[in-house]
XYZ file of C-alpha atoms in Angstrom:
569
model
C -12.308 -40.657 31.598
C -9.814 -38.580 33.607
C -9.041 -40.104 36.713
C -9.240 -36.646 38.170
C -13.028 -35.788 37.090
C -14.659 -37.642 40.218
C -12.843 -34.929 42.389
C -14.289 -31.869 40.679
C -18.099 -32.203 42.843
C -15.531 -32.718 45.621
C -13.727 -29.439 45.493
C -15.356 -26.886 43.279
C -17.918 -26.409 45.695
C -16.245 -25.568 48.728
C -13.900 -23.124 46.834
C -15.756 -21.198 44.301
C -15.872 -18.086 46.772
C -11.988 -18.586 46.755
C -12.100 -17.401 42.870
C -12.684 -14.128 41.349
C -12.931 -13.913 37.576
C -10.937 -10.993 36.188
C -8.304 -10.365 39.079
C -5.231 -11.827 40.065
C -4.496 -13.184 43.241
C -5.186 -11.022 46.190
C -2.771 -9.847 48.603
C -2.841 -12.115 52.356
C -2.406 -9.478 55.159
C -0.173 -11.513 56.792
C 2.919 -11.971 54.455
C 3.120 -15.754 55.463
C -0.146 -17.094 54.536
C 1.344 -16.055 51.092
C 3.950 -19.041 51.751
C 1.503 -21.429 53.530
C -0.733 -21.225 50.538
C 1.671 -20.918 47.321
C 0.676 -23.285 44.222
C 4.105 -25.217 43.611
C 3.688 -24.876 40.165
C 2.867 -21.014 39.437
C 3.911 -19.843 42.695
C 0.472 -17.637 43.508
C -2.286 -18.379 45.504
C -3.470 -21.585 45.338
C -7.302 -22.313 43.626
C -9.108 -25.599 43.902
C -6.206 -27.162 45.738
C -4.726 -30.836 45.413
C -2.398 -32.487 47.510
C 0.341 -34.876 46.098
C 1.649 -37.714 47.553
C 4.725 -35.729 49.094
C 2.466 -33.093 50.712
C 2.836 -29.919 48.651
C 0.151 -28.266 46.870
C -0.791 -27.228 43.328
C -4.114 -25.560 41.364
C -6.439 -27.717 39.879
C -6.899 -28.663 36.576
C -10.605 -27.950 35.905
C -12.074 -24.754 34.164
C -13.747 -23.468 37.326
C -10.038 -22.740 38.646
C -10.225 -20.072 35.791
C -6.113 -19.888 34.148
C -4.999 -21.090 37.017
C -5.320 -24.825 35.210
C -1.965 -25.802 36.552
C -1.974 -29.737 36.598
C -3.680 -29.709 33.480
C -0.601 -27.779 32.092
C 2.076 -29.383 34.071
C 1.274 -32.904 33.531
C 0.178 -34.690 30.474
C -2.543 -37.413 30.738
C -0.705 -40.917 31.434
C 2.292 -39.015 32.493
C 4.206 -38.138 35.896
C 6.697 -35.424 36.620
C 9.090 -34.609 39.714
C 7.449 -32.430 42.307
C 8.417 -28.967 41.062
C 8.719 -27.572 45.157
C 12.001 -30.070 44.743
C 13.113 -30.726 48.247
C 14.600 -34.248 49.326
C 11.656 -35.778 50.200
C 9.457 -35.050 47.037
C 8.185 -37.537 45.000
C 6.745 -37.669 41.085
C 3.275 -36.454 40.933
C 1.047 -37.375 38.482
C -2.956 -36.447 37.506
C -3.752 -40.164 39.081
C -1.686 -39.572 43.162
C -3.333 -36.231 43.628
C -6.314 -35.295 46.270
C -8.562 -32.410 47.184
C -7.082 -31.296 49.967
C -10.394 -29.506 51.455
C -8.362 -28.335 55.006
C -6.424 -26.500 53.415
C -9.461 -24.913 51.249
C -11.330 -24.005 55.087
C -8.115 -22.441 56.283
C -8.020 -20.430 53.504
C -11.792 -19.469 53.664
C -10.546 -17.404 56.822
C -7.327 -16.136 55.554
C -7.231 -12.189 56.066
C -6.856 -10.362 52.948
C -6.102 -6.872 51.169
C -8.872 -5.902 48.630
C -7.746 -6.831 44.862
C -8.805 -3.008 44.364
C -6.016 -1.848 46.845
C -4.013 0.161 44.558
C -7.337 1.796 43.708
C -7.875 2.967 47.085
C -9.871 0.507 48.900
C -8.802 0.117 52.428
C -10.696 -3.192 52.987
C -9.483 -6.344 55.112
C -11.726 -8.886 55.064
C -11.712 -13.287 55.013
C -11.049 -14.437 52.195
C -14.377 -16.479 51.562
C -15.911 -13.156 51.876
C -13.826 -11.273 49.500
C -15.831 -11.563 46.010
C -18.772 -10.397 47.446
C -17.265 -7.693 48.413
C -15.224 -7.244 45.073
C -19.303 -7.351 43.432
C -20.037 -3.753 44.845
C -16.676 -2.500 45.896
C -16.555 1.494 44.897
C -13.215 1.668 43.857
C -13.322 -1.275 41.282
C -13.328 -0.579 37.582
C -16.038 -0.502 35.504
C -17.474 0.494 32.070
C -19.489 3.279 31.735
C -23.480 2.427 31.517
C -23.572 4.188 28.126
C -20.712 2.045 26.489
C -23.645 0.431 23.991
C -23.841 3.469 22.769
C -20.127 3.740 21.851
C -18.352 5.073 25.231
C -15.029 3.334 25.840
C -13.990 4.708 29.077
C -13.434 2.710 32.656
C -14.457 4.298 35.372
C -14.062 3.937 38.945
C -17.424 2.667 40.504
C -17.369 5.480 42.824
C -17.025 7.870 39.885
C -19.695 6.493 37.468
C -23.194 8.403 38.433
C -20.900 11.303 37.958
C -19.219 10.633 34.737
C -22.538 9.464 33.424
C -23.581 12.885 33.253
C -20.993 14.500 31.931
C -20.070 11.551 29.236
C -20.458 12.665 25.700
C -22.232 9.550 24.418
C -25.322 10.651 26.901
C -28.416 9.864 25.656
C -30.741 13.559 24.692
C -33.702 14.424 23.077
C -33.771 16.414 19.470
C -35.716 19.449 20.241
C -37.424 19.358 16.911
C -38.449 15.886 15.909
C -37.962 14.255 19.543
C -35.528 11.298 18.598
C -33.156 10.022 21.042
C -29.761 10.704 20.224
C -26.152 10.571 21.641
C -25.166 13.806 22.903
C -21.845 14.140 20.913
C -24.159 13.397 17.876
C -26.724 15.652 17.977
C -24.866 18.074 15.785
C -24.721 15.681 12.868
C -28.349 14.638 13.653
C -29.484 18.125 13.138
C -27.937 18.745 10.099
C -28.041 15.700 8.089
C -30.629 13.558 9.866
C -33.573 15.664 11.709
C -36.799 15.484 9.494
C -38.287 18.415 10.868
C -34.920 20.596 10.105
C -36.025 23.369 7.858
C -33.876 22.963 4.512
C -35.484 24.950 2.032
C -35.924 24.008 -1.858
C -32.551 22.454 -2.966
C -33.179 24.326 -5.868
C -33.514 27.762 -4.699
C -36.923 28.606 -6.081
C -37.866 30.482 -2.816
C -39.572 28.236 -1.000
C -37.489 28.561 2.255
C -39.942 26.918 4.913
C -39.418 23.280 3.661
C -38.461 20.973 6.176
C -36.011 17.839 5.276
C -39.180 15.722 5.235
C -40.748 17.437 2.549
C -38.277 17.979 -0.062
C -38.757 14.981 -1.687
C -42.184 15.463 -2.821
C -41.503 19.318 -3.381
C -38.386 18.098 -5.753
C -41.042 16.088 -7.821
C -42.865 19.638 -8.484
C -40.425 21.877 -8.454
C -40.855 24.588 -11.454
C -37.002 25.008 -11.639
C -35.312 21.687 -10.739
C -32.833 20.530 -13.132
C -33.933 18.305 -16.355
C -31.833 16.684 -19.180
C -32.342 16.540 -22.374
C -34.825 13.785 -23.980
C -31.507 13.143 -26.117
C -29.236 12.366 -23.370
C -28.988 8.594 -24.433
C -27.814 10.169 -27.873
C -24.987 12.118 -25.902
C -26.649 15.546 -25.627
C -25.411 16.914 -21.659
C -27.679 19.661 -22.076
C -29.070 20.326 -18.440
C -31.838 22.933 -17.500
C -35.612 23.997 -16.897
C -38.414 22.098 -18.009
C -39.340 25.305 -19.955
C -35.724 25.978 -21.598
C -35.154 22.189 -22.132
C -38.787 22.671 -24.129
C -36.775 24.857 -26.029
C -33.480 23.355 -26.591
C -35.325 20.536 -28.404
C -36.798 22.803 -30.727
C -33.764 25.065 -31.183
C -31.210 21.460 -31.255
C -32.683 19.320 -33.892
C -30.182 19.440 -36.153
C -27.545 18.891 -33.398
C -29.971 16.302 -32.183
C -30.027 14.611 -35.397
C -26.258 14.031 -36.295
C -26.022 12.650 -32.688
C -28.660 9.993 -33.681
C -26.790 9.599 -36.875
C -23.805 8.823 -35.238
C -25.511 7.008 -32.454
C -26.941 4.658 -35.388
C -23.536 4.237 -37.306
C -22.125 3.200 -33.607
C -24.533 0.706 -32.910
C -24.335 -0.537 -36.385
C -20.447 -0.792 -35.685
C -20.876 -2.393 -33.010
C -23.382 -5.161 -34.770
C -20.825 -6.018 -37.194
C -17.976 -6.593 -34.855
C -20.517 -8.704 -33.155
C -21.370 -11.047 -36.064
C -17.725 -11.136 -36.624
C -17.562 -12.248 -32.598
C -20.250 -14.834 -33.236
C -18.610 -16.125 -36.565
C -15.277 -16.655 -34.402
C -17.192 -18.804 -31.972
C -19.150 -20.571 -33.936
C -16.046 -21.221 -35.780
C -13.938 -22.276 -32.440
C -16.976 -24.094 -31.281
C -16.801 -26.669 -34.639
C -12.977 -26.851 -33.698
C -13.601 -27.843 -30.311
C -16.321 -30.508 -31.223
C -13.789 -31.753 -33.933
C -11.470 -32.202 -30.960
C -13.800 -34.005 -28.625
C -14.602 -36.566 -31.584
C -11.212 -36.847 -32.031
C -10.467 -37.596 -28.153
C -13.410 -39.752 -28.084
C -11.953 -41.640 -31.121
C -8.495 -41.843 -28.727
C -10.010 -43.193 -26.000
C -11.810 -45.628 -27.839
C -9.114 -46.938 -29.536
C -6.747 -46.683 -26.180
C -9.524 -48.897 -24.665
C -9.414 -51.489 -27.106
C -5.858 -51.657 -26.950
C -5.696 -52.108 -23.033
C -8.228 -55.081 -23.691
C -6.846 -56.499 -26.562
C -3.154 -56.437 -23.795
C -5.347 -57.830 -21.375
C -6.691 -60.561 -23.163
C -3.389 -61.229 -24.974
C -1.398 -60.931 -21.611
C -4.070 -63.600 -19.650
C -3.931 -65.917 -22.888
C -0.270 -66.197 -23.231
C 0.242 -66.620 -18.961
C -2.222 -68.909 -19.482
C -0.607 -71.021 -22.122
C 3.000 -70.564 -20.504
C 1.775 -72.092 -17.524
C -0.095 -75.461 -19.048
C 3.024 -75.870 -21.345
C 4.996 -75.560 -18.198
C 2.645 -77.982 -15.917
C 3.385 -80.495 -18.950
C 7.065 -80.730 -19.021
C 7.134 -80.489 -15.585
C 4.897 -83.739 -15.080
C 6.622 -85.236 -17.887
C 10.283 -84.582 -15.971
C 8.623 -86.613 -12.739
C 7.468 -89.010 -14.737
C 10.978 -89.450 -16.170
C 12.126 -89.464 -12.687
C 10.199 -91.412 -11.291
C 10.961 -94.077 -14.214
C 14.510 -93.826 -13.928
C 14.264 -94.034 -10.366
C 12.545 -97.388 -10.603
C 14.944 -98.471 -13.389
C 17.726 -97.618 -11.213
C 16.289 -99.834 -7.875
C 15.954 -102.744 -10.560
C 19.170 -102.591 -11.952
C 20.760 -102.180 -8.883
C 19.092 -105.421 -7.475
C 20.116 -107.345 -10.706
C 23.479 -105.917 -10.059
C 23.502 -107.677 -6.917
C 22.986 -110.748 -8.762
C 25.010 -110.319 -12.097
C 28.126 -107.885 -11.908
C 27.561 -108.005 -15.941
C 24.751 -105.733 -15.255
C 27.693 -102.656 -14.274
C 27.845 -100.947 -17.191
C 23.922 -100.855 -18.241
C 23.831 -99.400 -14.691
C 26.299 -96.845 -15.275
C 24.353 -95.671 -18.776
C 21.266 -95.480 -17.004
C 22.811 -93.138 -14.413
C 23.826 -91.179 -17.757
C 20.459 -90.683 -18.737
C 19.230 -89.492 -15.556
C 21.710 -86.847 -15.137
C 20.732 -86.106 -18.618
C 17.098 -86.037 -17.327
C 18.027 -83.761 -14.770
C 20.030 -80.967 -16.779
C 16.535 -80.794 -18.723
C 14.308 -80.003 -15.376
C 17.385 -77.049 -15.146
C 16.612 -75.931 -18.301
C 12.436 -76.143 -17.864
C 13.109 -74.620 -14.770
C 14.988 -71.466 -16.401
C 12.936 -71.277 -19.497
C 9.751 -70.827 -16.801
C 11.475 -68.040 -14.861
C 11.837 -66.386 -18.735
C 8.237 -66.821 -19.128
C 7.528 -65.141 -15.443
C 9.598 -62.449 -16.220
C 7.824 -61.911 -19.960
C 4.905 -61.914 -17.915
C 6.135 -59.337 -15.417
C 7.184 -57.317 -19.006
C 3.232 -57.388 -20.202
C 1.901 -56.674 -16.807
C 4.451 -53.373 -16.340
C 2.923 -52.602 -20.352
C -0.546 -53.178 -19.329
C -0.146 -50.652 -16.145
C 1.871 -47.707 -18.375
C -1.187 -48.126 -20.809
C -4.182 -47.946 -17.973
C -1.952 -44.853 -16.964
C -1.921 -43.461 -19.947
C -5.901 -44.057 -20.430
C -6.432 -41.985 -17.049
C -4.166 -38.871 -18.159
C -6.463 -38.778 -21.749
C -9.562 -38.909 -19.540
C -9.358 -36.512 -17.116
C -6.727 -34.376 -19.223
C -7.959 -30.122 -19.768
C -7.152 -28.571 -22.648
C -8.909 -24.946 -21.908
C -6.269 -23.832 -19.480
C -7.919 -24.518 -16.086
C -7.868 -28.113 -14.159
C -10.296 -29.091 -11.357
C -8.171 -31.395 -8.988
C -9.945 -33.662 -7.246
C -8.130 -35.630 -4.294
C -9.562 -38.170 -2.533
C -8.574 -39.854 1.145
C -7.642 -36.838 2.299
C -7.019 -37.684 6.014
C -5.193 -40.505 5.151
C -2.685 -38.412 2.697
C -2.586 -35.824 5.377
C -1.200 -38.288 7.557
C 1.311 -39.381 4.884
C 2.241 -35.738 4.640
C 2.774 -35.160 9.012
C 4.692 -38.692 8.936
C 7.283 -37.575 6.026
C 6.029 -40.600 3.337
C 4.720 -38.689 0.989
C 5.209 -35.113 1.723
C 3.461 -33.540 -1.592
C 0.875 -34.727 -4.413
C 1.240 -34.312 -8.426
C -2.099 -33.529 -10.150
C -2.296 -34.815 -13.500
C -1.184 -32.391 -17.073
C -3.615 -29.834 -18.195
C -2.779 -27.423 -21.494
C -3.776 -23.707 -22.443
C -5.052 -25.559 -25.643
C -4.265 -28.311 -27.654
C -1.031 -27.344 -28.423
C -0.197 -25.537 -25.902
C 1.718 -25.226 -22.720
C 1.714 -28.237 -20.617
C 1.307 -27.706 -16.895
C 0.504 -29.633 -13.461
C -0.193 -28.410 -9.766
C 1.789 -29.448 -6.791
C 0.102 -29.516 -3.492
C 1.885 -29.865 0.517
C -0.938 -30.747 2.588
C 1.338 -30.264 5.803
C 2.940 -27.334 4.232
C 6.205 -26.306 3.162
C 8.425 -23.380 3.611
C 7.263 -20.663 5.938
C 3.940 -22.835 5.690
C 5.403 -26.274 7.252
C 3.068 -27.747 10.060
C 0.655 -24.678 9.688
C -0.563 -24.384 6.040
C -1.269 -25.951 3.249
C 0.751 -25.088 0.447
C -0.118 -24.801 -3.044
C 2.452 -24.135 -6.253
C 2.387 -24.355 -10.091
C 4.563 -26.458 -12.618
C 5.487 -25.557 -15.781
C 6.038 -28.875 -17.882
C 7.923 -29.631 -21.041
C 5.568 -30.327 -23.630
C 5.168 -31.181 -27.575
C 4.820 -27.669 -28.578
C 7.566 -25.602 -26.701
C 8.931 -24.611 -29.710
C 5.789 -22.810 -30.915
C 5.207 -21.311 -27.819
C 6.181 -17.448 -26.437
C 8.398 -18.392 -23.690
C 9.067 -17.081 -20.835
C 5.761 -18.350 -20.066
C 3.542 -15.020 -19.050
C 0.069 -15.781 -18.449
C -1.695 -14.988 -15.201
C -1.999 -17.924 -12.382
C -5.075 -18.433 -10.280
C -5.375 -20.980 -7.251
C -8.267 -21.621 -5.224
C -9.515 -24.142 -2.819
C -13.417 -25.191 -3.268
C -15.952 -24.852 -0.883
C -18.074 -27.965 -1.553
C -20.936 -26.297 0.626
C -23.948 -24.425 -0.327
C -22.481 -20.863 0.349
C -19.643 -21.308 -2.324
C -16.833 -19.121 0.177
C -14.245 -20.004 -2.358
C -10.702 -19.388 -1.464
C -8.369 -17.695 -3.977
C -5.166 -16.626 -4.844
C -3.329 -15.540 -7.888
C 0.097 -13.941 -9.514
C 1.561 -13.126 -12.262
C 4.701 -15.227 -13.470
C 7.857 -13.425 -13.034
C 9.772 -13.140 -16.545
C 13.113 -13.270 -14.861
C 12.397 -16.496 -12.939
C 13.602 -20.099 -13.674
C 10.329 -21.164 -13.178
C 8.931 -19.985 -16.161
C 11.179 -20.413 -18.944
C 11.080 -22.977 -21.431
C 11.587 -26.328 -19.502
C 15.458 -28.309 -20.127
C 13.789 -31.271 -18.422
C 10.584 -32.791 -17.585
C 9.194 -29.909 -15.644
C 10.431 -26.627 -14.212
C 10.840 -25.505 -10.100
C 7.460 -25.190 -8.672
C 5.986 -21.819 -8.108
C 3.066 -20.711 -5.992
C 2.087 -20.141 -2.242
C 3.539 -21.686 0.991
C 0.873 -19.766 2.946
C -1.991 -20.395 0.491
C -4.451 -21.495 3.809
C -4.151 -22.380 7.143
C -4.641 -26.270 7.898
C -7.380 -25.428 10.737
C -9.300 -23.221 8.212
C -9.420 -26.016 5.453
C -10.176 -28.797 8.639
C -12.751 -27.100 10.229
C -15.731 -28.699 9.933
C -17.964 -25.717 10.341
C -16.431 -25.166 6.622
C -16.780 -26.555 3.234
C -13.388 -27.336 2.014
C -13.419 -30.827 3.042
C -16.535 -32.726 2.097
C -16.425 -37.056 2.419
C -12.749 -37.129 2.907
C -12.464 -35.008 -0.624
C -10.909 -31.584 -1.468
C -10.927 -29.866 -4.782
C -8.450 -27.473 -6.382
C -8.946 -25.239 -8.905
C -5.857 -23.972 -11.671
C -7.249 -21.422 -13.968
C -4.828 -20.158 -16.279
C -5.481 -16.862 -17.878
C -5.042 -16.144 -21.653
C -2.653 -13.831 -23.274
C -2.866 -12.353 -26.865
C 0.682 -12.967 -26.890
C 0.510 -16.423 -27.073
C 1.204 -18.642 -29.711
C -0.119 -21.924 -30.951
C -0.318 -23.243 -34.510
C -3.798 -22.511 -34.968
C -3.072 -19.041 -34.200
C-alpha cells in the first residue's frame, strides 16, 4: 500500500472546506498570501497540502484534492524527483519524505479571499474556510435553469433564475382541451398532432366534422366512404375506391380479373420450376460435398497411419541404433581393457627378457588399431543421431501437415481460433513475435488459397492502440484456373463469445489495381486489411465478450462471385 494513504484521515478532514468542486482557485485579497500558499508544482493555490523535506509545499495526491492530484502526477510510485521550487537548498522529494503540513492548512482557513464569482459581480470578502458555503447560495453564481429536464440548455445567473423561469420556453403549461402537461414551446405541435380531444373531422371527408382525434379510429372502421382495394389486389389489380363501387368493379372486372390470375398462376408456376431446378442444384452440390468429406476423411485416415507407422518406424530404428551402438561400444572397452592388461604384462616381462621388445611393439600396433575403430564407432553413431534428427524433422512436417487437413475450410470462410492470448499479446508489446499466421482456407476445393494475418499490438496507424487485422492471398494448386485479379468481397470480424453476440465487423472490396490481389509470384501476396480494425481496450475489456478463457476468435468470410472459376464450374 502507498506509503502516503495513512495521511489521507490526517489531512482531508481539516481541508475539505478549502475545496470547491467546479471552480478554480480563488483570488487571496492580499496579493501575497498568493505566494505564501503557491503549490510548487502547478503554481495555484495549494489543496490538501504536504510538506517535503526541504520545506516547500505541493497538492496532495488523493481524489478529494479534486485535479489538483499533483504528487500523484509528479512522482511515480518508488520514484523521487528534484524539488521543482529549485533553490540551493532543495532536496529530491519523493511520495515516501512528504507530510501533512496541517499549519499551513489553519492559516489558510483564515486567509481573506475574493468570491470565485467575482467577475460575475459578487463583491464578497470572506475567510477562506468560509468561502464554499458561501459559493452554495451565492446569487451571482451560475446555474442551470430548473426546467433543463425538460430540454432547456441555458445558464443562468442565480439571481436571474425565478425570472427566467417564467419567461423560458420549455415552461411547463396545461393543454386547454385535454389537460396534459406540456412544454410551452410545444404546445403547438401538441395541439395539432397529439391532443385527443382536437376536433379533426372524418379523414375521409364524409361530413362528419365534429370528430375529435380520439375518435377517428373507430369512425374509420365505419366509414361509408373510406377507401377499399380490390379483393384482387394480391393478383395485381390497384383498383382503389368505395365499398359500393369496389362491389362493382368486381362485377364489371372479371375478365381483367381473370387474366391477372392467369398470369398470377403461370408466375408462380415459373417460379416452382426454377425452384426444383434450385433444389436439384443442391441436392446435387450436397452429394459433391459429402463425396468430399469421405474423401478427406479417407486423407486423414491414411495421413494418420502414416504418422504412426513414422513413429513406430522412427522409435524402432533409434532403438536398434542405440543397442547396436551400446555393443560395440562395450566390446571397444573390453578390447581396451584387454590390451591394457596385455600391455602391463608385457611390459613387466620386458623388464625381465629384452626378447620380449618386439611382441611389445605389435601389441602397441593392435591397440592403436583398436583405437582408430572406437573413432570410427564413434562417427558412425553421430550418423545414426543425425538420421535420427532426419526422421524426427519428417515426423514433425507430417504432424504439421495432419493439423492443416484438419482444421483446413474449403467454403470460403475460416473461424480462427487463438489461444494464450495474454501471453501472445505480450510477445507482440515485447517485439518477439509481432504478428500471427492462421492456417490456409479455400473458396472451394480448387480454389483460391488464402490465410489471415493478425497484430495484436497493432501496426501502422494502429501500433500500441489497435489491433490490426489483414488478408493474404496465397499461391495455390489452381491459380491457373482461377479469374485473377482476385475480386471477391472480404469480411473480418472479431467474435463476441458472450450471450449478446455484439459481433464486430468489417469488410472491403479488393482493389483490382493492387499488388495484393493478383495472382501470387511467391508463396503469398502483401497483406491487406485494417490497421484500425479495434481498439485494444475495447477487445480487453472485460465488461465485453471478445476475450473469453484467454481465447479470441476471428472470423474470414469470403464472398462468392459468379465470375469465378474452378474446374467444376
Amino acid at each position: 500500500m502507498d506509503s502516503l494513504t495513512s495521511l489521507t484521515s490526517s489531512t482531508s478532514g481539516h481541508d475539505s472546506c478549502l475545496n470547491i468542486d467546479g471552480y478554480g482557485d480563488p483570488e487571496p485579497v492580499d496579493p501575497d498570501d498568493l505566494q505564501r500558499f503557491q503549490c510548487g508544482v502547478h503554481r495555484g493555490l495549494l489543496r490538501e497540502p504536504l510538506q517535503t523535506q526541504c520545506g516547500h509545499r505541493v497538492c496532495s495526491q488523493y481524489e478529494s484534492a479534486g485535479p489538483f492530484m499533483c504528487l500523484e502526477v509528479w512522482v511515480a510510485e518508488g520514484e523521487s524527483r528534484m524539488c521543482s521550487v529549485n533553490e540551493e537548498d532543495c532536496l529530491p522529494v519523493s511520495r515516501q519524505t512528504v507530510c501533512p503540513d496541517n499549519s499551513c492548512v489553519r492559516e489558510m482557513r483564515r486567509m481573506k479571499v475574493h468570491c470565485v464569482n467575482k467577475g460575475s459581480g459578487c463583491q464578497l470578502q470572506c475567510k477562506y474556510q468560509d468561502l464554499k458555503k458561501h459559493v452554495q447560495v451565492c446569487e451571482h453564481a451560475t446555474v442551470t435553469c430548473r426546467w433543463a429536464p425538460r430540454g432547456c440548455p441555458q445558464h443562468v445567473l442565480r439571481k436571474d433564475l425565478e425570472e427566467h423561469a417564467r419567461s423560458c420556453v420549455w415552461r411547463p403549461e396545461r393543454c386547454q382541451l385535454c389537460g396534459a402537461e406540456v412544454s410551452h414551446c410545444e404546445m403547438q405541435n401538441h395541439e395539432a398532432d397529439v391532443c385527443p380531444e382536437k376536433v379533426t373531422g372524418c379523414p375521409y371527408n364524409c361530413g362528419h366534422r365534429t370528430l375529435k382525434r380520439k375518435e377517428v379510429l373507430d369512425h374509420r372502421n365505419v366509414c361509408p366512404i373510406r377507401p377499399t382495394s380490390c379483393k384482387f389486389q394480391a393478383m395485381g389489380c390497384t383498383y382503389v375506391n368505395t365499398k359500393e363501387l369496389v362491389d362493382q368493379h368486381a362485377k364489371d372486372a372479371i375478365a381483367y380479373h381473370l387474366e391477372l390470375a392467369t398470369s398470377r398462376l403461370v408466375e408462380i408456376s415459373q417460379k416452382r420450376t426454377v425452384s426444383e431446378t434450385e433444389h436439384q442444384d443442391l441436392l446435387s452440390r450436397y452429394t459433391e460435398l459429402e463425396h468430399n468429406v469421405h474423401e478427406a476423411q479417407a486423407q486423414q485416415q491414411n495421413v494418420q497411419t502414416t504418422v504412426h507407422q513414422i513413429e513406430q518406424h522412427g522409435r524402432d530404428t533409434r532403438l536398434e541404433g542405440q543397442m547396436a551402438t551400446r555393443r560395440q561400444v562395450e566390446q571397444v572397452e573390453r578390447s581396451v581393457t584387454e590390451v591394457s592388461q596385455r600391455l602391463a604384462q608385457l611390459e613387466e616381462r620386458q623388464r625381465g627378457d629384452g626378447s620380449l621388445q618386439g611382441e611389445v611393439q605389435g601389441t602397441t600396433g593392435r591397440y592403436g588399431s583398436i583405437s582408430n575403430m572406437a573413432e570410427v564407432v564413434s562417427a558412425q553413431l553421430s550418423d545414426h543421431d543425425r538420421m535420427i534428427g532426419v526422421h524426427d524433422v519428417r515426423m514433425a512436417e507430417m504432424d504439421l501437415r495432419f493439423q492443416l487437413l484438419e482444421t483446413a475450410s474449403y467454403d470460403g470462410t475460416l473461424v480462427w481460433k487463438i489461444r494464450d492470448y495474454a501471453r501472445r499479446k505480450r510477445d507482440a508489446v515485447n517485439s518477439r513475435t509481432l504478428s500471427l499466421y492462421s492456417q490456409p482456407f479455400y473458396t472451394n476445393r480448387f480454389g483460391y488459397k488464402m490465410c489471415a494475418r493478425v497484430y495484436l499490438n497493432g501496426d501502422g496507424m494502429g501500433k500500441k492502440t489497435h489491433m490490426s487485422i489483414f488478408f493474404v492471398v496465397m499461391r495455390g494448386e489452381y491459380d491457373a484456373l482461377l479469374t485473377w485479379p482476385f475480386n471477391l468481397k472480404v469480411t473480418l470480424t472479431l467474435l463476441d463469445q458472450s450471450p449478446r453476440r455484439r459481433h464486430l465487423t468489417d469488410q472491403f472490396v479488393p482493389d483490382p489495381t493492387s499488388s495484393s490481389f493478383q495472382r501470387p509470384s511467391g508463396e503469398m501476396n502483401v497483406a491487406s486489411g485494417c490497421p484500425l480494425f479495434v481498439s485494444q481496450s475495447l477487445v480487453e475489456n472485460p465488461d465485453n465478450g471478445y476475450v473469453m478463457d484467454d481465447t479470441i476468435f476471428i472470423r474470414i468470410s469470403v464472398g462468392q462471385n459468379t465470375t469465378t472459376l474452378s474446374p467444376t464450374d
